[in-house]
Amino acid sequence: MEDLVKKADELKYEYIALTEHNPSQQGHSEKDIVEILKKKREKVDAINYSIEKSTNNSIQKVFNSLEIDIKPDGSLPVSNIGLDTLDFALVSIHSSFSLERSEQTGRVLSALSHPKVKIFAHPTGRKLNEREGAELNWPEIFEFCLKEDKWIEINCDPMRLDLPDTMVREAVKLGVKLTFGTDAHHVDGMNNMIFGVSVARLNNMIFGVSVARRGWSTADDIINTRSLEEFEKLLKGGE
């Protein structure tokens, strides 16, 4: 945890969200999961206290978050008590990819409906050269996110690049807000950011020549390009 925060500081980030996967329900009781999340909350609070005492950090805040599996019925494997330890949550599909379109879409919308959930992470669920994404009604999901102020991740892992560039373009046209997530499982993974930026950007420049137009997004479309003050305001539903 501290290594990721140190790397964020080296990258001159003003803030970072720690979004590891939820503890598995296999081998953990609901009480166990809550205790794990409470301990993480305490650790994040201690890191933030240390940051506040320092005067020479670029990093100003660490957000306590979690990437939570969406169960096949759309419910979440973390209780409300556990969710209350978080600043916000991400949800994502890691199983039951073969559900038919309407059922899969309903599953996602049910998970996104929880007030603690803010971001739909690696939303198609695809893995390049390995697995196709889930069948989803994207106009319905985009409409829901726009109406309910939910955000969609551009996952920067080069094996995902998810949301794909064509769908980034559709989201941007509708005014749906996006976020970058490096999907870093170790410090080096934070260098994935450049791949997500490539998917999202209006164009790629090589030797001053525009060679590709991909997601057609600008910094205004990507929530975590904002300052810490703006990001915190947007988390609370402000503009």
PDB file of C-alpha atoms in Angstrom:
ATOM      1  CA  MET A   1       0.000   0.000   0.000  1.00  0.00           C
ATOM      2  CA  GLU A   2       2.739   2.456   0.983  1.00  0.00           C
ATOM      3  CA  ASP A   3       4.708   1.579  -2.174  1.00  0.00           C
ATOM      4  CA  LEU A   4       1.750   2.559  -4.369  1.00  0.00           C
ATOM      5  CA  VAL A   5       1.364   5.857  -2.532  1.00  0.00           C
ATOM      6  CA  LYS A   6       5.095   6.544  -2.885  1.00  0.00           C
ATOM      7  CA  LYS A   7       4.903   5.824  -6.622  1.00  0.00           C
ATOM      8  CA  ALA A   8       1.911   8.156  -6.954  1.00  0.00           C
ATOM      9  CA  ASP A   9       3.932  10.876  -5.256  1.00  0.00           C
ATOM     10  CA  GLU A  10       6.846  10.276  -7.641  1.00  0.00           C
ATOM     11  CA  LEU A  11       4.414  10.602 -10.558  1.00  0.00           C
ATOM     12  CA  LYS A  12       3.285  13.953  -9.095  1.00  0.00           C
ATOM     13  CA  TYR A  13      -0.268  12.770  -8.525  1.00  0.00           C
ATOM     14  CA  GLU A  14      -2.315  14.869  -6.146  1.00  0.00           C
ATOM     15  CA  TYR A  15      -4.406  11.880  -5.059  1.00  0.00           C
ATOM     16  CA  ILE A  16      -4.785   8.154  -5.534  1.00  0.00           C
ATOM     17  CA  ALA A  17      -7.526   5.610  -4.824  1.00  0.00           C
ATOM     18  CA  LEU A  18      -6.590   2.173  -3.505  1.00  0.00           C
ATOM     19  CA  THR A  19      -9.034  -0.199  -5.179  1.00  0.00           C
ATOM     20  CA  GLU A  20      -7.968  -3.790  -4.552  1.00  0.00           C
ATOM     21  CA  HIS A  21     -10.506  -6.577  -5.010  1.00  0.00           C
ATOM     22  CA  ASN A  22     -13.025  -7.368  -2.309  1.00  0.00           C
ATOM     23  CA  PRO A  23     -12.129 -10.217   0.068  1.00  0.00           C
ATOM     24  CA  SER A  24     -13.474 -13.513  -1.219  1.00  0.00           C
ATOM     25  CA  GLN A  25     -16.624 -14.909   0.348  1.00  0.00           C
ATOM     26  CA  GLN A  26     -14.968 -18.309   0.167  1.00  0.00           C
ATOM     27  CA  GLY A  27     -13.152 -18.770   3.442  1.00  0.00           C
ATOM     28  CA  HIS A  28     -14.358 -15.447   4.876  1.00  0.00           C
ATOM     29  CA  SER A  29     -17.520 -14.838   6.838  1.00  0.00           C
ATOM     30  CA  GLU A  30     -19.371 -11.533   6.528  1.00  0.00           C
ATOM     31  CA  LYS A  31     -17.855 -10.544   9.874  1.00  0.00           C
ATOM     32  CA  ASP A  32     -14.355 -11.439   8.614  1.00  0.00           C
ATOM     33  CA  ILE A  33     -14.811  -9.257   5.535  1.00  0.00           C
ATOM     34  CA  VAL A  34     -15.984  -6.307   7.613  1.00  0.00           C
ATOM     35  CA  GLU A  35     -12.975  -6.654   9.918  1.00  0.00           C
ATOM     36  CA  ILE A  36     -10.575  -6.774   6.945  1.00  0.00           C
ATOM     37  CA  LEU A  37     -12.133  -3.612   5.526  1.00  0.00           C
ATOM     38  CA  LYS A  38     -12.070  -1.833   8.883  1.00  0.00           C
ATOM     39  CA  LYS A  39      -8.354  -2.572   9.223  1.00  0.00           C
ATOM     40  CA  LYS A  40      -7.739  -1.233   5.744  1.00  0.00           C
ATOM     41  CA  ARG A  41      -9.674   1.927   6.638  1.00  0.00           C
ATOM     42  CA  GLU A  42      -7.455   2.400   9.679  1.00  0.00           C
ATOM     43  CA  LYS A  43      -4.326   1.960   7.581  1.00  0.00           C
ATOM     44  CA  VAL A  44      -5.479   4.445   4.937  1.00  0.00           C
ATOM     45  CA  ASP A  45      -6.378   6.931   7.670  1.00  0.00           C
ATOM     46  CA  ALA A  46      -2.877   6.545   9.120  1.00  0.00           C
ATOM     47  CA  ILE A  47      -1.309   7.171   5.699  1.00  0.00           C
ATOM     48  CA  ASN A  48      -3.443  10.276   5.221  1.00  0.00           C
ATOM     49  CA  TYR A  49      -2.457  11.516   8.671  1.00  0.00           C
ATOM     50  CA  SER A  50       1.200  11.107   7.714  1.00  0.00           C
ATOM     51  CA  ILE A  51       0.601  12.965   4.447  1.00  0.00           C
ATOM     52  CA  GLU A  52      -1.048  15.846   6.299  1.00  0.00           C
ATOM     53  CA  LYS A  53       2.009  16.168   8.540  1.00  0.00           C
ATOM     54  CA  SER A  54       4.386  16.359   5.578  1.00  0.00           C
ATOM     55  CA  THR A  55       5.025  19.592   3.695  1.00  0.00           C
ATOM     56  CA  ASN A  56       6.883  18.328   0.621  1.00  0.00           C
ATOM     57  CA  ASN A  57       4.531  15.747  -0.906  1.00  0.00           C
ATOM     58  CA  SER A  58       2.818  16.031  -4.252  1.00  0.00           C
ATOM     59  CA  ILE A  59       0.282  13.473  -3.020  1.00  0.00           C
ATOM     60  CA  GLN A  60      -2.341  15.093  -0.816  1.00  0.00           C
ATOM     61  CA  LYS A  61      -4.885  12.342  -0.223  1.00  0.00           C
ATOM     62  CA  VAL A  62      -5.396   8.596  -0.465  1.00  0.00           C
ATOM     63  CA  PHE A  63      -8.968   7.457  -1.082  1.00  0.00           C
ATOM     64  CA  ASN A  64     -10.092   4.197   0.454  1.00  0.00           C
ATOM     65  CA  SER A  65     -11.892   2.274  -2.272  1.00  0.00           C
ATOM     66  CA  LEU A  66     -12.543  -1.287  -3.410  1.00  0.00           C
ATOM     67  CA  GLU A  67     -13.266  -3.104  -6.658  1.00  0.00           C
ATOM     68  CA  ILE A  68     -16.256  -5.320  -5.913  1.00  0.00           C
ATOM     69  CA  ASP A  69     -17.451  -8.336  -7.876  1.00  0.00           C
ATOM     70  CA  ILE A  70     -20.950  -8.122  -9.294  1.00  0.00           C
ATOM     71  CA  LYS A  71     -22.658 -11.396  -8.416  1.00  0.00           C
ATOM     72  CA  PRO A  72     -24.821 -13.034 -11.111  1.00  0.00           C
ATOM     73  CA  ASP A  73     -28.000 -11.675  -9.499  1.00  0.00           C
ATOM     74  CA  GLY A  74     -26.586  -8.122  -9.359  1.00  0.00           C
ATOM     75  CA  SER A  75     -25.968  -8.125  -5.613  1.00  0.00           C
ATOM     76  CA  LEU A  76     -22.632  -7.281  -4.002  1.00  0.00           C
ATOM     77  CA  PRO A  77     -20.558  -9.653  -1.832  1.00  0.00           C
ATOM     78  CA  VAL A  78     -19.850  -6.897   0.702  1.00  0.00           C
ATOM     79  CA  SER A  79     -22.368  -5.859   3.346  1.00  0.00           C
ATOM     80  CA  ASN A  80     -23.472  -2.272   3.865  1.00  0.00           C
ATOM     81  CA  ILE A  81     -21.390  -2.206   7.044  1.00  0.00           C
ATOM     82  CA  GLY A  82     -18.325  -3.065   4.980  1.00  0.00           C
ATOM     83  CA  LEU A  83     -19.246  -0.584   2.264  1.00  0.00           C
ATOM     84  CA  ASP A  84     -19.540   2.158   4.868  1.00  0.00           C
ATOM     85  CA  THR A  85     -15.784   1.910   5.493  1.00  0.00           C
ATOM     86  CA  LEU A  86     -15.119   3.078   1.911  1.00  0.00           C
ATOM     87  CA  ASP A  87     -14.949   6.517   0.348  1.00  0.00           C
ATOM     88  CA  PHE A  88     -16.490   5.008  -2.784  1.00  0.00           C
ATOM     89  CA  ALA A  89     -16.599   1.670  -4.598  1.00  0.00           C
ATOM     90  CA  LEU A  90     -16.053   0.285  -8.084  1.00  0.00           C
ATOM     91  CA  VAL A  91     -17.992  -2.703  -9.402  1.00  0.00           C
ATOM     92  CA  SER A  92     -16.990  -5.122 -12.140  1.00  0.00           C
ATOM     93  CA  ILE A  93     -17.889  -8.408 -13.817  1.00  0.00           C
ATOM     94  CA  HIS A  94     -15.582 -11.347 -13.119  1.00  0.00           C
ATOM     95  CA  SER A  95     -17.938 -14.280 -13.703  1.00  0.00           C
ATOM     96  CA  SER A  96     -21.052 -15.442 -15.591  1.00  0.00           C
ATOM     97  CA  PHE A  97     -19.993 -13.724 -18.812  1.00  0.00           C
ATOM     98  CA  SER A  98     -22.445 -15.807 -20.850  1.00  0.00           C
ATOM     99  CA  LEU A  99     -25.637 -14.343 -19.376  1.00  0.00           C
ATOM    100  CA  GLU A 100     -27.973 -13.084 -22.072  1.00  0.00           C
ATOM    101  CA  ARG A 101     -27.982  -9.377 -22.813  1.00  0.00           C
ATOM    102  CA  SER A 102     -30.983  -8.171 -20.809  1.00  0.00           C
ATOM    103  CA  GLU A 103     -30.063 -10.243 -17.755  1.00  0.00           C
ATOM    104  CA  GLN A 104     -26.434  -9.107 -17.884  1.00  0.00           C
ATOM    105  CA  THR A 105     -27.505  -5.485 -18.230  1.00  0.00           C
ATOM    106  CA  GLY A 106     -29.934  -5.749 -15.327  1.00  0.00           C
ATOM    107  CA  ARG A 107     -27.187  -7.307 -13.242  1.00  0.00           C
ATOM    108  CA  VAL A 108     -24.875  -4.352 -13.873  1.00  0.00           C
ATOM    109  CA  LEU A 109     -27.540  -1.703 -13.281  1.00  0.00           C
ATOM    110  CA  SER A 110     -28.524  -3.341 -10.003  1.00  0.00           C
ATOM    111  CA  ALA A 111     -24.932  -3.160  -8.763  1.00  0.00           C
ATOM    112  CA  LEU A 112     -24.462   0.418  -9.961  1.00  0.00           C
ATOM    113  CA  SER A 113     -27.621   1.440  -8.113  1.00  0.00           C
ATOM    114  CA  HIS A 114     -25.973   1.147  -4.701  1.00  0.00           C
ATOM    115  CA  PRO A 115     -25.259   4.671  -3.378  1.00  0.00           C
ATOM    116  CA  LYS A 116     -21.694   3.778  -2.384  1.00  0.00           C
ATOM    117  CA  VAL A 117     -20.874   2.581  -5.920  1.00  0.00           C
ATOM    118  CA  LYS A 118     -19.467   5.248  -8.231  1.00  0.00           C
ATOM    119  CA  ILE A 119     -17.528   3.498 -11.021  1.00  0.00           C
ATOM    120  CA  PHE A 120     -18.155   0.620 -13.428  1.00  0.00           C
ATOM    121  CA  ALA A 121     -14.676  -0.895 -13.821  1.00  0.00           C
ATOM    122  CA  HIS A 122     -13.290  -2.647 -16.950  1.00  0.00           C
ATOM    123  CA  PRO A 123     -16.897  -2.571 -18.102  1.00  0.00           C
ATOM    124  CA  THR A 124     -17.002  -4.987 -21.033  1.00  0.00           C
ATOM    125  CA  GLY A 125     -14.944  -7.540 -19.105  1.00  0.00           C
ATOM    126  CA  ARG A 126     -12.900  -8.347 -22.184  1.00  0.00           C
ATOM    127  CA  LYS A 127      -9.299  -9.567 -22.181  1.00  0.00           C
ATOM    128  CA  LEU A 128      -7.508  -8.998 -25.460  1.00  0.00           C
ATOM    129  CA  ASN A 129      -6.714 -12.195 -27.398  1.00  0.00           C
ATOM    130  CA  GLU A 130      -8.256 -14.210 -24.577  1.00  0.00           C
ATOM    131  CA  ARG A 131     -11.907 -13.392 -23.890  1.00  0.00           C
ATOM    132  CA  GLU A 132     -14.705 -11.426 -25.513  1.00  0.00           C
ATOM    133  CA  GLY A 133     -16.621  -8.985 -23.378  1.00  0.00           C
ATOM    134  CA  ALA A 134     -20.060  -9.540 -21.886  1.00  0.00           C
ATOM    135  CA  GLU A 135     -23.183  -8.757 -23.916  1.00  0.00           C
ATOM    136  CA  LEU A 136     -24.625  -5.523 -22.525  1.00  0.00           C
ATOM    137  CA  ASN A 137     -27.197  -2.945 -23.580  1.00  0.00           C
ATOM    138  CA  TRP A 138     -24.802  -0.020 -23.740  1.00  0.00           C
ATOM    139  CA  PRO A 139     -27.333   2.721 -24.561  1.00  0.00           C
ATOM    140  CA  GLU A 140     -29.233   1.694 -21.422  1.00  0.00           C
ATOM    141  CA  ILE A 141     -26.072   1.647 -19.300  1.00  0.00           C
ATOM    142  CA  PHE A 142     -24.877   5.001 -20.641  1.00  0.00           C
ATOM    143  CA  GLU A 143     -28.304   6.529 -19.990  1.00  0.00           C
ATOM    144  CA  PHE A 144     -28.314   5.181 -16.429  1.00  0.00           C
ATOM    145  CA  CYS A 145     -24.808   6.485 -15.715  1.00  0.00           C
ATOM    146  CA  LEU A 146     -25.671   9.909 -17.073  1.00  0.00           C
ATOM    147  CA  LYS A 147     -28.888  10.119 -15.060  1.00  0.00           C
ATOM    148  CA  GLU A 148     -27.482   8.697 -11.809  1.00  0.00           C
ATOM    149  CA  ASP A 149     -24.037  10.337 -12.004  1.00  0.00           C
ATOM    150  CA  LYS A 150     -22.059   7.117 -12.251  1.00  0.00           C
ATOM    151  CA  TRP A 151     -18.701   6.960 -14.007  1.00  0.00           C
ATOM    152  CA  ILE A 152     -17.214   4.394 -16.371  1.00  0.00           C
ATOM    153  CA  GLU A 153     -13.606   3.305 -16.188  1.00  0.00           C
ATOM    154  CA  ILE A 154     -11.101   3.223 -18.999  1.00  0.00           C
ATOM    155  CA  ASN A 155      -8.977   0.366 -17.712  1.00  0.00           C
ATOM    156  CA  CYS A 156      -5.368   1.035 -18.720  1.00  0.00           C
ATOM    157  CA  ASP A 157      -4.067  -2.528 -18.446  1.00  0.00           C
ATOM    158  CA  PRO A 158      -2.720  -3.286 -21.955  1.00  0.00           C
ATOM    159  CA  MET A 159      -4.469  -6.673 -21.817  1.00  0.00           C
ATOM    160  CA  ARG A 160      -7.826  -4.949 -21.262  1.00  0.00           C
ATOM    161  CA  LEU A 161      -7.972  -1.368 -22.662  1.00  0.00           C
ATOM    162  CA  ASP A 162     -11.567  -1.381 -21.526  1.00  0.00           C
ATOM    163  CA  LEU A 163     -13.716   0.734 -22.234  1.00  0.00           C
ATOM    164  CA  PRO A 164     -12.655   0.319 -25.893  1.00  0.00           C
ATOM    165  CA  ASP A 165     -12.003   3.481 -27.887  1.00  0.00           C
ATOM    166  CA  THR A 166     -15.174   3.265 -30.006  1.00  0.00           C
ATOM    167  CA  MET A 167     -17.306   3.054 -26.872  1.00  0.00           C
ATOM    168  CA  VAL A 168     -15.344   5.862 -25.228  1.00  0.00           C
ATOM    169  CA  ARG A 169     -16.404   7.957 -28.200  1.00  0.00           C
ATOM    170  CA  GLU A 170     -20.068   7.035 -27.697  1.00  0.00           C
ATOM    171  CA  ALA A 171     -19.896   7.780 -23.970  1.00  0.00           C
ATOM    172  CA  VAL A 172     -18.299  11.169 -24.604  1.00  0.00           C
ATOM    173  CA  LYS A 173     -20.955  12.089 -27.169  1.00  0.00           C
ATOM    174  CA  LEU A 174     -23.641  11.467 -24.551  1.00  0.00           C
ATOM    175  CA  GLY A 175     -21.818  13.316 -21.779  1.00  0.00           C
ATOM    176  CA  VAL A 176     -21.048  10.235 -19.667  1.00  0.00           C
ATOM    177  CA  LYS A 177     -18.054  10.845 -17.412  1.00  0.00           C
ATOM    178  CA  LEU A 178     -15.066   8.506 -17.468  1.00  0.00           C
ATOM    179  CA  THR A 179     -12.140   7.664 -15.207  1.00  0.00           C
ATOM    180  CA  PHE A 180      -8.691   6.187 -15.740  1.00  0.00           C
ATOM    181  CA  GLY A 181      -7.737   3.091 -13.755  1.00  0.00           C
ATOM    182  CA  THR A 182      -4.312   1.480 -14.090  1.00  0.00           C
ATOM    183  CA  ASP A 183      -5.461  -1.887 -12.665  1.00  0.00           C
ATOM    184  CA  ALA A 184      -2.093  -1.935 -10.902  1.00  0.00           C
ATOM    185  CA  HIS A 185      -1.527  -5.102  -8.892  1.00  0.00           C
ATOM    186  CA  HIS A 186       2.011  -3.930  -8.149  1.00  0.00           C
ATOM    187  CA  VAL A 187       3.939  -0.661  -8.364  1.00  0.00           C
ATOM    188  CA  ASP A 188       5.093  -1.166 -11.969  1.00  0.00           C
ATOM    189  CA  GLY A 189       1.459  -1.496 -13.026  1.00  0.00           C
ATOM    190  CA  MET A 190       0.971   2.204 -12.354  1.00  0.00           C
ATOM    191  CA  ASN A 191       2.943   2.821 -15.542  1.00  0.00           C
ATOM    192  CA  ASN A 192      -0.084   1.460 -17.448  1.00  0.00           C
ATOM    193  CA  MET A 193      -1.607   4.939 -17.419  1.00  0.00           C
ATOM    194  CA  ILE A 194      -0.123   5.828 -20.801  1.00  0.00           C
ATOM    195  CA  PHE A 195      -2.076   3.023 -22.497  1.00  0.00           C
ATOM    196  CA  GLY A 196      -5.400   4.292 -21.177  1.00  0.00           C
ATOM    197  CA  VAL A 197      -4.548   7.833 -22.218  1.00  0.00           C
ATOM    198  CA  SER A 198      -3.849   6.525 -25.721  1.00  0.00           C
ATOM    199  CA  VAL A 199      -7.317   4.929 -25.854  1.00  0.00           C
ATOM    200  CA  ALA A 200      -9.065   8.052 -24.601  1.00  0.00           C
ATOM    201  CA  ARG A 201      -7.336  10.899 -26.345  1.00  0.00           C
ATOM    202  CA  LEU A 202      -8.509  12.969 -29.272  1.00  0.00           C
ATOM    203  CA  ASN A 203      -5.446  12.100 -31.308  1.00  0.00           C
ATOM    204  CA  ASN A 204      -1.994  10.585 -31.128  1.00  0.00           C
ATOM    205  CA  MET A 205       0.912  12.721 -32.268  1.00  0.00           C
ATOM    206  CA  ILE A 206       4.084  11.238 -33.722  1.00  0.00           C
ATOM    207  CA  PHE A 207       6.708  13.727 -34.866  1.00  0.00           C
ATOM    208  CA  GLY A 208       4.022  16.382 -34.884  1.00  0.00           C
ATOM    209  CA  VAL A 209       1.689  14.404 -37.154  1.00  0.00           C
ATOM    210  CA  SER A 210      -1.782  13.301 -36.062  1.00  0.00           C
ATOM    211  CA  VAL A 211      -1.872   9.560 -36.752  1.00  0.00           C
ATOM    212  CA  ALA A 212      -5.031   8.348 -35.038  1.00  0.00           C
ATOM    213  CA  ARG A 213      -8.257   9.529 -33.508  1.00  0.00           C
ATOM    214  CA  ARG A 214      -9.468   7.165 -30.862  1.00  0.00           C
ATOM    215  CA  GLY A 215     -11.843   7.952 -27.995  1.00  0.00           C
ATOM    216  CA  TRP A 216     -12.118  11.660 -28.822  1.00  0.00           C
ATOM    217  CA  SER A 217     -12.211  12.559 -25.132  1.00  0.00           C
ATOM    218  CA  THR A 218     -10.609  15.560 -23.466  1.00  0.00           C
ATOM    219  CA  ALA A 219      -9.494  16.117 -19.892  1.00  0.00           C
ATOM    220  CA  ASP A 220     -12.955  17.496 -19.092  1.00  0.00           C
ATOM    221  CA  ASP A 221     -14.453  14.067 -19.838  1.00  0.00           C
ATOM    222  CA  ILE A 222     -12.097  12.221 -17.461  1.00  0.00           C
ATOM    223  CA  ILE A 223     -12.992  12.759 -13.809  1.00  0.00           C
ATOM    224  CA  ASN A 224      -9.617  11.923 -12.295  1.00  0.00           C
ATOM    225  CA  THR A 225      -7.782  14.500 -14.372  1.00  0.00           C
ATOM    226  CA  ARG A 226      -9.389  17.072 -12.061  1.00  0.00           C
ATOM    227  CA  SER A 227      -7.790  18.649  -9.016  1.00  0.00           C
ATOM    228  CA  LEU A 228      -8.319  17.019  -5.631  1.00  0.00           C
ATOM    229  CA  GLU A 229     -10.782  19.738  -4.677  1.00  0.00           C
ATOM    230  CA  GLU A 230     -12.811  19.207  -7.853  1.00  0.00           C
ATOM    231  CA  PHE A 231     -12.670  15.418  -7.549  1.00  0.00           C
ATOM    232  CA  GLU A 232     -13.978  15.483  -3.984  1.00  0.00           C
ATOM    233  CA  LYS A 233     -16.775  17.816  -5.014  1.00  0.00           C
ATOM    234  CA  LEU A 234     -17.748  15.516  -7.898  1.00  0.00           C
ATOM    235  CA  LEU A 235     -17.718  12.503  -5.575  1.00  0.00           C
ATOM    236  CA  LYS A 236     -20.362  14.277  -3.531  1.00  0.00           C
ATOM    237  CA  GLY A 237     -22.467  14.937  -6.619  1.00  0.00           C
ATOM    238  CA  GLY A 238     -21.360  18.495  -7.310  1.00  0.00           C
ATOM    239  CA  GLU A 239     -20.358  20.067 -10.599  1.00  0.00           C
TER     240      GLU A 239
END
